[in-house]
Tab-separated table of C-alpha atoms in Angstrom:
chain	number	residue	atom	x	y	z
A	46	MET	CA	0.000	0.000	0.000
A	47	THR	CA	1.104	3.576	-0.567
A	48	ILE	CA	-0.029	6.945	0.694
A	49	ALA	CA	-1.762	9.499	-1.516
A	50	THR	CA	0.502	11.724	-3.599
A	51	ILE	CA	-0.699	14.899	-1.866
A	52	ASN	CA	0.105	13.347	1.505
A	53	ARG	CA	3.616	12.462	0.320
A	54	PHE	CA	4.145	16.143	-0.459
A	55	ILE	CA	2.835	17.102	2.974
A	56	GLN	CA	5.203	14.634	4.643
A	57	LEU	CA	8.181	15.873	2.611
A	58	PHE	CA	7.451	19.461	3.608
A	59	ALA	CA	6.960	18.540	7.267
A	60	ASP	CA	10.163	16.494	7.442
A	61	ALA	CA	12.239	19.187	5.715
A	62	PHE	CA	10.947	21.950	7.960
A	63	GLY	CA	11.563	19.774	11.003
A	64	ALA	CA	15.150	19.099	9.932
A	65	LEU	CA	15.699	22.839	9.482
A	66	HIS	CA	14.271	23.486	12.979
A	67	THR	CA	11.557	25.822	11.779
A	68	ASP	CA	7.981	25.802	13.004
A	69	VAL	CA	5.413	25.773	10.191
A	70	THR	CA	1.756	25.035	10.899
A	71	MET	CA	0.147	22.063	9.206
A	72	HIS	CA	-2.333	24.483	7.643
A	73	GLU	CA	0.525	26.288	5.855
A	74	ILE	CA	2.166	23.002	4.890
A	75	GLU	CA	-1.101	21.819	3.352
A	76	ARG	CA	-1.435	25.066	1.399
A	77	MET	CA	2.059	24.721	-0.098
A	78	ALA	CA	1.585	21.014	-0.784
A	79	MET	CA	-1.678	21.639	-2.620
A	80	LEU	CA	-0.056	24.338	-4.770
A	81	VAL	CA	2.738	22.002	-5.854
A	82	HIS	CA	0.490	18.963	-6.209
A	83	SER	CA	-1.993	20.719	-8.488
A	84	ALA	CA	0.833	21.982	-10.724
A	85	MET	CA	2.732	18.696	-10.985
A	86	GLU	CA	-0.386	16.627	-11.698
A	87	ASN	CA	-1.383	18.736	-14.725
A	88	LYS	CA	-2.731	16.239	-17.282
A	89	ARG	CA	-0.450	17.627	-19.998
A	90	ARG	CA	2.589	16.444	-18.077
A	91	THR	CA	4.024	12.959	-18.449
A	92	TYR	CA	7.641	13.401	-17.299
A	93	HIS	CA	7.758	16.543	-15.136
A	94	THR	CA	5.323	15.089	-12.629
A	95	SER	CA	5.151	14.284	-8.928
A	96	SER	CA	7.063	11.059	-9.564
A	97	HIS	CA	10.030	13.068	-10.822
A	98	VAL	CA	9.924	15.203	-7.670
A	99	PHE	CA	9.937	12.123	-5.445
A	100	HIS	CA	12.909	10.712	-7.373
A	101	MET	CA	14.756	14.002	-6.893
A	102	CYS	CA	14.164	13.931	-3.127
A	103	LYS	CA	15.759	10.550	-2.431
A	104	GLY	CA	18.856	10.879	-0.262
A	105	MET	CA	18.811	14.676	-0.377
A	106	ASN	CA	19.222	17.082	2.527
A	107	PRO	CA	16.249	19.258	3.612
A	108	ARG	CA	17.261	22.280	1.511
A	109	GLN	CA	17.599	20.085	-1.562
A	110	VAL	CA	14.251	18.446	-0.804
A	111	LEU	CA	12.515	21.822	-0.709
A	112	ALA	CA	14.264	22.780	-3.957
A	113	ALA	CA	13.123	19.497	-5.508
A	114	ILE	CA	9.510	20.063	-4.494
A	115	PHE	CA	9.417	23.453	-6.223
A	116	HIS	CA	11.951	23.137	-9.069
A	117	ASP	CA	9.463	22.217	-11.821
A	118	VAL	CA	6.333	23.830	-10.425
A	119	VAL	CA	6.230	26.275	-13.377
A	120	TYR	CA	6.296	24.872	-16.916
A	121	TYR	CA	4.774	27.840	-18.678
A	122	GLN	CA	4.682	26.672	-22.299
A	123	LEU	CA	3.472	23.157	-21.479
A	124	ASP	CA	0.852	24.086	-18.882
A	125	GLY	CA	-0.452	27.003	-20.924
A	126	GLY	CA	0.424	29.571	-18.268
A	127	PHE	CA	1.145	29.750	-14.561
A	128	PRO	CA	-0.168	27.165	-12.090
A	129	GLN	CA	-3.542	28.444	-10.947
A	130	GLN	CA	-2.599	28.570	-7.279
A	131	ALA	CA	0.648	30.429	-8.047
A	132	CYS	CA	-0.819	33.146	-10.262
A	133	ALA	CA	-0.979	35.711	-7.461
A	134	LEU	CA	2.715	35.114	-6.721
A	135	LEU	CA	3.890	35.410	-10.330
A	136	GLU	CA	1.657	37.804	-12.228
A	137	PRO	CA	3.292	40.914	-10.676
A	138	VAL	CA	6.749	39.530	-11.546
A	139	VAL	CA	6.530	39.472	-15.356
A	140	ARG	CA	4.580	40.951	-18.232
A	141	ASN	CA	3.727	39.336	-21.545
A	142	GLU	CA	5.012	41.253	-24.557
A	143	ASN	CA	4.034	39.602	-27.845
A	144	GLY	CA	4.210	36.133	-26.320
A	145	VAL	CA	7.503	36.757	-24.499
A	146	LEU	CA	7.673	37.053	-20.704
A	147	VAL	CA	9.605	40.146	-19.597
A	148	LEU	CA	10.864	40.681	-16.050
A	149	ASN	CA	9.239	43.671	-14.352
A	150	ALA	CA	10.995	46.199	-12.159
A	151	MET	CA	11.568	44.910	-8.621
A	152	ALA	CA	10.391	46.773	-5.550
A	153	LYS	CA	13.159	47.693	-3.110
A	154	HIS	CA	11.534	45.698	-0.315
A	155	ASP	CA	11.043	42.583	-2.481
A	156	ARG	CA	14.029	40.624	-1.224
A	157	ALA	CA	12.616	37.339	-2.503
A	158	LEU	CA	12.514	38.481	-6.116
A	159	GLN	CA	15.840	40.291	-5.835
A	160	LEU	CA	17.439	37.089	-4.529
A	161	CYS	CA	16.072	34.983	-7.380
A	162	ALA	CA	17.059	37.515	-10.036
A	163	GLY	CA	20.511	37.854	-8.475
A	164	ILE	CA	21.180	34.111	-8.421
A	165	PHE	CA	19.900	33.683	-12.001
A	166	GLY	CA	21.660	36.786	-13.282
A	167	PHE	CA	18.436	38.327	-14.637
A	168	LYS	CA	17.767	42.070	-14.847
A	169	PRO	CA	14.515	44.095	-14.982
A	170	ASP	CA	13.056	44.596	-18.470
A	171	GLN	CA	14.947	41.663	-19.961
A	172	ASP	CA	13.200	38.885	-21.881
A	173	LEU	CA	13.191	35.683	-19.855
A	174	PRO	CA	14.795	33.013	-22.063
A	175	LEU	CA	12.330	30.201	-22.747
A	176	PHE	CA	15.027	27.514	-22.754
A	177	GLY	CA	17.570	29.391	-20.683
A	178	GLY	CA	16.065	29.490	-17.207
A	179	MET	CA	12.614	31.070	-17.516
A	180	ASN	CA	10.680	28.211	-15.939
A	181	GLU	CA	13.373	27.557	-13.360
A	182	PHE	CA	13.478	31.244	-12.359
A	183	LEU	CA	9.700	31.424	-11.994
A	184	SER	CA	9.689	28.153	-10.022
A	185	ALA	CA	12.388	29.537	-7.720
A	186	THR	CA	10.306	32.682	-7.261
A	187	VAL	CA	7.318	30.592	-6.153
A	188	ALA	CA	9.609	28.677	-3.794
A	189	VAL	CA	11.115	31.735	-2.126
A	190	ARG	CA	7.820	33.625	-1.893
A	191	SER	CA	6.310	30.538	-0.206
A	192	LEU	CA	9.245	29.719	2.074
A	193	GLN	CA	10.563	33.168	2.996
A	194	PRO	CA	8.465	33.543	6.174
A	195	TYR	CA	9.910	30.354	7.628
A	196	LEU	CA	13.529	29.925	6.518
A	197	GLN	CA	16.814	31.714	7.092
A	198	MET	CA	18.292	33.619	4.168
A	199	ARG	CA	21.236	31.219	3.875
A	200	ASP	CA	18.782	28.367	3.289
A	201	LEU	CA	16.842	30.357	0.699
A	202	ILE	CA	20.088	31.107	-1.164
A	203	ALA	CA	20.872	27.382	-1.293
A	204	ILE	CA	17.377	26.481	-2.518
A	205	VAL	CA	17.476	29.059	-5.327
A	206	ALA	CA	20.986	27.950	-6.334
A	207	CYS	CA	19.841	24.327	-6.542
A	208	ILE	CA	16.946	25.273	-8.803
A	209	GLU	CA	19.179	27.494	-10.984
A	210	ALA	CA	21.588	24.587	-11.425
A	211	THR	CA	18.852	22.564	-13.145
A	212	VAL	CA	18.798	24.879	-16.186
A	213	PRO	CA	19.966	22.150	-18.599
A	214	PHE	CA	22.568	21.644	-21.310
A	215	ARG	CA	24.685	24.761	-20.859
A	216	GLY	CA	28.088	24.837	-22.501
A	217	LYS	CA	31.162	26.863	-21.658
A	218	ASP	CA	31.461	30.586	-22.188
A	219	PRO	CA	34.033	32.083	-24.646
A	220	GLU	CA	36.657	32.032	-21.876
A	221	GLY	CA	36.131	28.293	-21.361
A	222	ARG	CA	34.257	28.620	-18.038
A	223	ASP	CA	31.093	26.614	-17.452
A	224	PHE	CA	27.957	27.736	-15.650
A	225	THR	CA	29.245	26.577	-12.252
A	226	PHE	CA	31.832	29.365	-12.270
A	227	HIS	CA	29.144	31.972	-12.882
A	228	LEU	CA	26.671	30.435	-10.441
A	229	ALA	CA	29.306	30.403	-7.692
A	230	SER	CA	30.067	34.068	-8.404
A	231	ARG	CA	26.405	35.019	-8.128
A	232	VAL	CA	25.913	32.952	-4.956
A	233	ARG	CA	28.958	34.705	-3.475
A	234	ALA	CA	27.605	38.148	-4.404
A	235	GLN	CA	24.170	37.452	-2.937
A	236	SER	CA	25.689	35.956	0.208
A	237	ARG	CA	27.823	39.043	0.765
A	238	LYS	CA	24.768	41.240	0.244
A	239	LEU	CA	22.291	39.274	2.361
A	240	LEU	CA	24.487	37.577	4.988
A	241	LYS	CA	26.402	40.638	6.176
A	242	ALA	CA	27.070	39.195	9.625
A	243	LEU	CA	29.298	36.471	8.143
A	244	SER	CA	33.052	36.906	7.734
A	245	GLU	CA	34.617	36.465	4.308
A	246	GLU	CA	35.947	33.076	5.391
A	247	LYS	CA	32.462	31.922	6.410
A	248	ILE	CA	31.019	33.317	3.175
A	249	GLU	CA	33.452	31.185	1.187
A	250	ARG	CA	32.558	28.077	3.210
A	251	HIS	CA	28.876	28.846	2.642
A	252	VAL	CA	29.410	29.236	-1.112
A	253	ALA	CA	31.339	25.952	-1.262
A	254	GLN	CA	28.559	24.095	0.581
A	255	VAL	CA	25.807	25.638	-1.563
A	256	MET	CA	27.637	24.722	-4.780
A	257	LEU	CA	28.179	21.156	-3.573
A	258	GLU	CA	24.435	20.838	-2.940
A	259	ALA	CA	23.558	22.513	-6.252
A	260	ILE	CA	25.819	20.287	-8.375
A	261	LYS	CA	24.580	17.121	-6.694
A	262	PHE	CA	21.023	18.349	-7.276
A	263	SER	CA	21.679	19.291	-10.900
A	264	ASN	CA	23.224	15.919	-11.704
A	265	ARG	CA	20.337	14.089	-10.041
A	266	ASP	CA	17.913	15.985	-12.305
A	267	VAL	CA	19.539	14.458	-15.412
A	268	ASP	CA	20.740	11.159	-13.975
A	269	GLY	CA	18.634	9.238	-16.487
A	270	PHE	CA	21.189	10.154	-19.148
A	271	ALA	CA	23.739	7.972	-17.372
A	272	GLY	CA	21.437	5.045	-16.631
A	273	PRO	CA	22.806	1.578	-17.494
A	274	ASN	CA	19.520	0.420	-19.041
A	275	PRO	CA	18.862	1.977	-22.477
A	276	GLY	CA	15.241	0.816	-22.302
A	277	LYS	CA	14.660	2.983	-19.229
A	278	PHE	CA	16.404	5.926	-20.850
A	279	LEU	CA	14.185	5.543	-23.905
A	280	SER	CA	11.104	5.399	-21.679
A	281	ALA	CA	12.049	8.740	-20.154
A	282	THR	CA	12.767	10.096	-23.641
A	283	TRP	CA	9.327	8.913	-24.729
A	284	GLN	CA	7.675	10.652	-21.800
A	285	LEU	CA	9.367	13.900	-22.826
A	286	LEU	CA	8.327	13.335	-26.438
A	287	GLU	CA	4.685	12.812	-25.480
A	288	GLU	CA	4.762	15.726	-23.036
A	289	SER	CA	6.063	18.171	-25.646
A	290	ASN	CA	3.817	17.052	-28.526
A	291	ALA	CA	0.183	17.810	-27.795
A	292	PRO	CA	-1.253	16.022	-30.892
A	293	LEU	CA	-0.028	12.644	-29.596
A	294	VAL	CA	-2.528	12.843	-26.751
A	295	ALA	CA	-5.284	12.082	-29.280
A	296	VAL	CA	-4.579	8.360	-29.498
A	297	GLY	CA	-5.939	6.836	-32.712
A	298	VAL	CA	-6.413	10.314	-34.213
A	299	TYR	CA	-2.899	11.722	-34.501
A	300	THR	CA	-1.642	11.535	-38.062
A	301	LEU	CA	1.374	9.932	-39.663
A	302	GLN	CA	2.961	13.356	-40.066
A	303	ASP	CA	2.122	14.333	-36.459
A	304	TYR	CA	3.881	11.207	-35.248
A	305	ARG	CA	6.821	11.476	-37.631
A	306	GLY	CA	7.245	15.164	-36.764
A	307	ALA	CA	7.388	14.365	-33.045
A	308	LEU	CA	9.982	11.641	-33.627
A	309	SER	CA	12.041	13.893	-35.890
A	310	ARG	CA	12.092	16.782	-33.428
A	311	MET	CA	13.213	14.499	-30.612
A	312	GLU	CA	15.894	12.913	-32.807
A	313	LYS	CA	17.169	16.348	-33.806
A	314	PHE	CA	17.162	17.525	-30.183
A	315	LEU	CA	19.047	14.498	-28.859
A	316	GLY	CA	21.445	14.668	-31.796
A	317	SER	CA	22.255	18.273	-30.896
A	318	LEU	CA	23.145	17.511	-27.273
A	319	ASN	CA	26.788	17.510	-26.292
A	320	PRO	CA	27.502	14.831	-23.647
A	321	GLU	CA	29.984	17.293	-22.141
A	322	ASN	CA	27.114	19.657	-21.240
A	323	ILE	CA	24.740	17.276	-19.436
A	324	PHE	CA	26.522	16.597	-16.148
A	325	HIS	CA	28.626	19.092	-14.209
A	326	HIS	CA	31.221	19.155	-11.477
A	327	PHE	CA	32.663	21.791	-9.185
A	328	ASP	CA	35.736	21.749	-6.997
A	329	HIS	CA	36.411	18.037	-7.584
A	330	PHE	CA	32.805	16.930	-7.051
A	331	PRO	CA	32.006	14.481	-8.439
A	332	SER	CA	35.459	12.967	-8.768
A	333	ASP	CA	37.193	13.108	-12.123
A	334	VAL	CA	36.735	9.354	-12.549
A	335	GLU	CA	33.019	9.464	-11.717
A	336	PHE	CA	32.503	12.527	-13.897
A	337	ALA	CA	34.156	10.787	-16.864
A	338	LYS	CA	31.889	7.762	-16.338
A	339	LEU	CA	28.781	9.967	-16.336
A	340	LYS	CA	29.785	11.642	-19.588
A	341	GLU	CA	30.602	8.369	-21.314
A	342	ALA	CA	27.321	6.789	-20.193
A	343	ALA	CA	25.443	9.841	-21.482
A	344	ARG	CA	27.246	9.620	-24.815
A	345	LYS	CA	26.289	5.944	-25.217
A	346	ASN	CA	22.647	6.593	-24.310
A	347	LEU	CA	22.435	9.495	-26.758
A	348	VAL	CA	23.867	7.378	-29.582
A	349	PHE	CA	21.519	4.519	-28.735
A	350	SER	CA	18.442	6.733	-28.569
A	351	SER	CA	19.352	8.414	-31.856
A	352	ASP	CA	19.669	4.994	-33.504
A	353	TYR	CA	16.330	3.954	-32.041
A	354	LEU	CA	14.517	7.106	-33.129
A	355	GLY	CA	16.165	6.932	-36.542
A	356	ALA	CA	14.870	3.407	-37.058
A	357	LYS	CA	11.383	4.486	-35.936
A	358	ILE	CA	11.415	7.483	-38.286
A	359	THR	CA	12.474	5.278	-41.198
A	360	SER	CA	9.624	2.811	-40.716
A	361	ILE	CA	6.961	5.492	-40.272
A	362	ALA	CA	8.381	7.333	-43.312
A	363	ILE	CA	7.605	4.254	-45.398
A	364	ILE	CA	4.010	4.322	-44.194
A	365	GLU	CA	3.814	8.078	-44.746
A	366	ALA	CA	5.060	7.633	-48.317
A	367	LEU	CA	2.489	4.904	-48.958
A	368	ALA	CA	-0.197	7.201	-47.577
A	369	LEU	CA	0.922	10.148	-49.701
A	370	GLU	CA	0.897	7.982	-52.808
A	371	THR	CA	-2.603	6.640	-52.102
A	372	GLY	CA	-4.540	9.701	-50.985
A	373	GLY	CA	-2.568	11.783	-48.501
A	374	ASN	CA	-1.761	12.114	-44.814
A	375	CYS	CA	-4.110	10.301	-42.429
A	376	PRO	CA	-4.325	8.927	-38.884
A	377	VAL	CA	-1.600	6.412	-38.043
A	378	SER	CA	-4.305	3.956	-37.031
A	379	MET	CA	-5.737	3.940	-40.576
A	380	PHE	CA	-2.622	2.160	-41.861
A	381	LEU	CA	-1.268	0.414	-38.763
A	382	GLY	CA	-4.418	-0.326	-36.738
A	383	ASP	CA	-5.486	0.823	-33.298
A	384	ILE	CA	-3.098	0.529	-30.352
A	385	ARG	CA	-5.875	-0.905	-28.217
A	386	SER	CA	-9.642	-1.265	-28.452
A	387	PRO	CA	-12.522	-1.751	-25.993
A	388	HIS	CA	-13.963	-4.275	-28.441
A	389	GLY	CA	-11.145	-6.787	-28.282
A	390	LYS	CA	-7.708	-7.237	-29.832
A	391	PRO	CA	-7.478	-4.831	-32.776
A	392	ASP	CA	-6.107	-5.871	-36.154
A	393	ARG	CA	-2.565	-4.582	-36.500
A	394	VAL	CA	-0.367	-4.335	-39.580
A	395	GLU	CA	2.209	-6.666	-38.020
A	396	ASP	CA	-0.407	-9.416	-37.996
A	397	PHE	CA	-0.091	-9.502	-41.788
A	398	LEU	CA	3.686	-9.281	-42.112
A	399	PRO	CA	5.740	-12.415	-42.810
A	400	PRO	CA	8.915	-13.160	-40.827
A	401	ALA	CA	11.514	-10.609	-41.864
A	402	LYS	CA	14.830	-11.412	-43.426
A	403	THR	CA	17.622	-10.720	-40.957
A	404	ALA	CA	20.519	-8.617	-42.209
A	405	MET	CA	24.042	-9.309	-41.027
A	406	ASP	CA	24.787	-5.920	-39.455
A	407	ILE	CA	21.946	-5.437	-36.981
A	408	LYS	CA	22.776	-4.255	-33.466
A	409	PRO	CA	21.395	-6.895	-31.056
A	410	GLU	CA	20.690	-4.480	-28.182
A	411	LEU	CA	18.759	-2.111	-30.449
A	412	LEU	CA	16.833	-4.984	-32.011
A	413	HIS	CA	15.963	-6.270	-28.528
A	414	ILE	CA	14.408	-2.937	-27.503
A	415	LEU	CA	12.525	-2.637	-30.789
A	416	GLU	CA	11.238	-6.183	-30.483
A	417	LYS	CA	10.555	-6.450	-26.750
A	418	GLY	CA	9.705	-2.831	-26.001
A	419	ARG	CA	10.779	0.097	-23.877
A	420	ALA	CA	10.863	-0.312	-20.093
A	421	GLN	CA	7.637	1.585	-19.317
A	422	GLU	CA	4.180	1.470	-20.852
A	423	SER	CA	2.893	4.390	-22.904
A	424	SER	CA	-0.748	5.376	-23.237
A	425	ASN	CA	-0.118	7.005	-26.625
A	426	ASP	CA	2.037	4.440	-28.414
A	427	LEU	CA	3.126	0.804	-28.389
A	428	THR	CA	6.213	0.213	-26.275
A	429	ALA	CA	7.408	-2.472	-28.689
A	430	SER	CA	7.857	-1.551	-32.357
A	431	PRO	CA	6.837	-4.497	-34.547
A	432	LEU	CA	6.904	-2.631	-37.870
A	433	THR	CA	10.263	-1.027	-37.074
A	434	THR	CA	11.574	-4.421	-35.976
A	435	PHE	CA	10.536	-5.771	-39.374
A	436	THR	CA	12.191	-2.974	-41.393
A	437	TYR	CA	15.312	-2.936	-39.208
A	438	ARG	CA	15.772	-6.691	-39.541
A	439	TRP	CA	15.282	-6.498	-43.283
A	440	MET	CA	17.509	-3.503	-44.049
A	441	GLY	CA	20.105	-3.907	-41.308
A	442	HIS	CA	21.742	-1.068	-39.413
A	443	GLU	CA	23.534	0.667	-42.274
A	444	GLY	CA	20.629	0.110	-44.628
A	445	SER	CA	18.305	1.722	-42.088
A	446	ARG	CA	20.655	4.692	-41.772
A	447	ARG	CA	20.746	5.157	-45.534
A	448	ALA	CA	16.948	4.910	-45.675
A	449	LEU	CA	16.699	7.520	-42.904
A	450	GLU	CA	18.754	9.972	-44.965
A	451	GLN	CA	16.513	9.345	-47.977
A	452	SER	CA	13.405	9.829	-45.818
A	453	LYS	CA	14.706	13.215	-44.697
A	454	ARG	CA	15.044	14.212	-48.336
A	455	MET	CA	11.384	13.276	-48.796
A	456	PHE	CA	10.355	15.304	-45.737
A	457	ALA	CA	12.269	18.295	-47.159
A	458	GLY	CA	10.495	17.986	-50.534
A	459	GLU	CA	13.687	16.999	-52.365
A	460	LEU	CA	12.366	13.527	-53.166
A	461	SER	CA	8.863	12.414	-54.082
A	462	ALA	CA	7.126	9.796	-51.948
A	463	PHE	CA	7.290	7.269	-54.800
A	464	LYS	CA	10.970	7.909	-55.485
A	465	PHE	CA	11.647	7.397	-51.783
A	466	LEU	CA	9.819	4.056	-51.868
A	467	LYS	CA	11.650	3.109	-55.072
A	468	SER	CA	15.009	3.825	-53.403
A	469	LEU	CA	14.354	1.048	-50.874
A	470	ASP	CA	14.190	-2.716	-51.235
A	471	ARG	CA	11.195	-3.229	-53.539
A	472	GLU	CA	10.291	-6.630	-52.100
A	473	MET	CA	10.165	-5.185	-48.588
A	474	ILE	CA	7.970	-2.267	-49.706
A	475	CYS	CA	5.579	-4.592	-51.542
A	476	VAL	CA	5.258	-6.800	-48.452
A	477	ILE	CA	4.519	-3.765	-46.239
A	478	ALA	CA	2.050	-2.331	-48.767
A	479	SER	CA	0.252	-5.676	-48.882
A	480	ALA	CA	0.006	-5.777	-45.066
A	481	CYS	CA	-1.262	-2.182	-44.930
A	482	ALA	CA	-3.891	-3.081	-47.531
A	483	GLN	CA	-5.380	-5.508	-44.993
A	484	ILE	CA	-5.852	-2.623	-42.532
A	485	ALA	CA	-6.482	0.492	-44.654
A	486	VAL	CA	-9.714	-0.584	-46.333
A	487	SER	CA	-10.242	2.746	-48.101
A	488	ARG	CA	-6.720	2.636	-49.581
A	489	ARG	CA	-6.634	-1.073	-50.410
A	490	LYS	CA	-6.904	-0.794	-54.195
A	491	ALA	CA	-4.426	2.090	-54.348
A	492	LEU	CA	-1.921	0.179	-52.218
A	493	LEU	CA	-2.155	-2.846	-54.478
A	494	LYS	CA	-1.549	-0.573	-57.469
A	495	ILE	CA	1.653	0.646	-55.806
A	496	GLN	CA	2.849	-2.948	-55.621
A	497	ILE	CA	2.201	-3.354	-59.334
A	498	LYS	CA	3.882	-0.030	-60.138
A	499	LEU	CA	6.980	-0.997	-58.140
A	500	SER	CA	7.061	-4.422	-59.800
A	501	ILE	CA	6.888	-2.839	-63.247
A	502	THR	CA	9.664	-0.403	-62.300
A	503	THR	CA	11.773	-3.316	-61.069
A	504	THR	CA	11.223	-5.250	-64.282
A	505	ARG	CA	12.188	-2.249	-66.421
A	506	SER	CA	15.289	-1.704	-64.340
């Protein structure tokens, strides 16, 4: 048995406040817990949820726990605005100018907002960068406005620094310094300003402790990138993909191009990530050996996920091309069948595919994930990939990569759908077209004509 999610938040708050020796009434704890709970359980979210918060809290100290509870409370573009219960805290902070949030002037007595802006390095009247700390800054603002009556300033500094450290994927500046150098400088400046009773020696010890907590917290936030199980990493990737692509919520209705577009954006995003910019260290934490292991594990997971997404894009590109040649874009389910049905086991395209030939250069681990499925279930997609398994077996790894490049030419309009199909193994395409014809009743005749057209082209060749 397990306790209700809202009660887990209440217990986390109560334990953290107790460890920090501050007296907060249960009424106030409930109010804060309900704010966070309502934000994290937004139905649009699949990854940045309460479960992620609970994962972040494991083994953390009370300041890190409070940072974890609040660090994702604002996800402006996904949630469609501020969390309802945090609107009063945030609406005076920013203004919307043509869809961009701009930081307002800060009142002299507003120490909470000044602290957050100081730690993040933001200035009044600047645009808050959508992918450069906007959500983290607003989440930190909610945290400090909520916690300020109960915590010492040194604890608030640490909490804001932890949240700032979760701004992801930052590289080095032109002088070769990473974000930890700048964060430490801003923590030092705010500590000198707000902790005036401390000597310079104590300030430096405080900064060192805060940075240690922040780096541990930051690395925990992205620890999935270094996980030893690629299936689990792909499951987390899939949650992010579903979370950031609203059309995929409409299971059975989203189109081939909706699905392919979501896969392509995620493949492009992961392909753009530098493994050097995922994990961070500061003042020998984590150790050089451990840090090198984290980066290498991240590199392997990124390569694996790119291969996986590339194989998925290739197989759905074949179906998209068949659809374009027989009448145009349509729901995925029209060609592949429903994922699930209340009326029994739905017909699926894989039910009509023969055993695939197996190329010599397949990667066994990738084939295993395609065939057996990702680690976690998805409500919007199959976890296993039977069609991709079929095409990957047939074409092999290098053949799939070449087909992916050709598919991208089709997406860009450089290659017609038919020419893309013709560039692939004709026998494989005819087998897939025949299987789709068993599902796509309205396209059956047109799909069979494609088989004939490809056969004629093959004969002439």
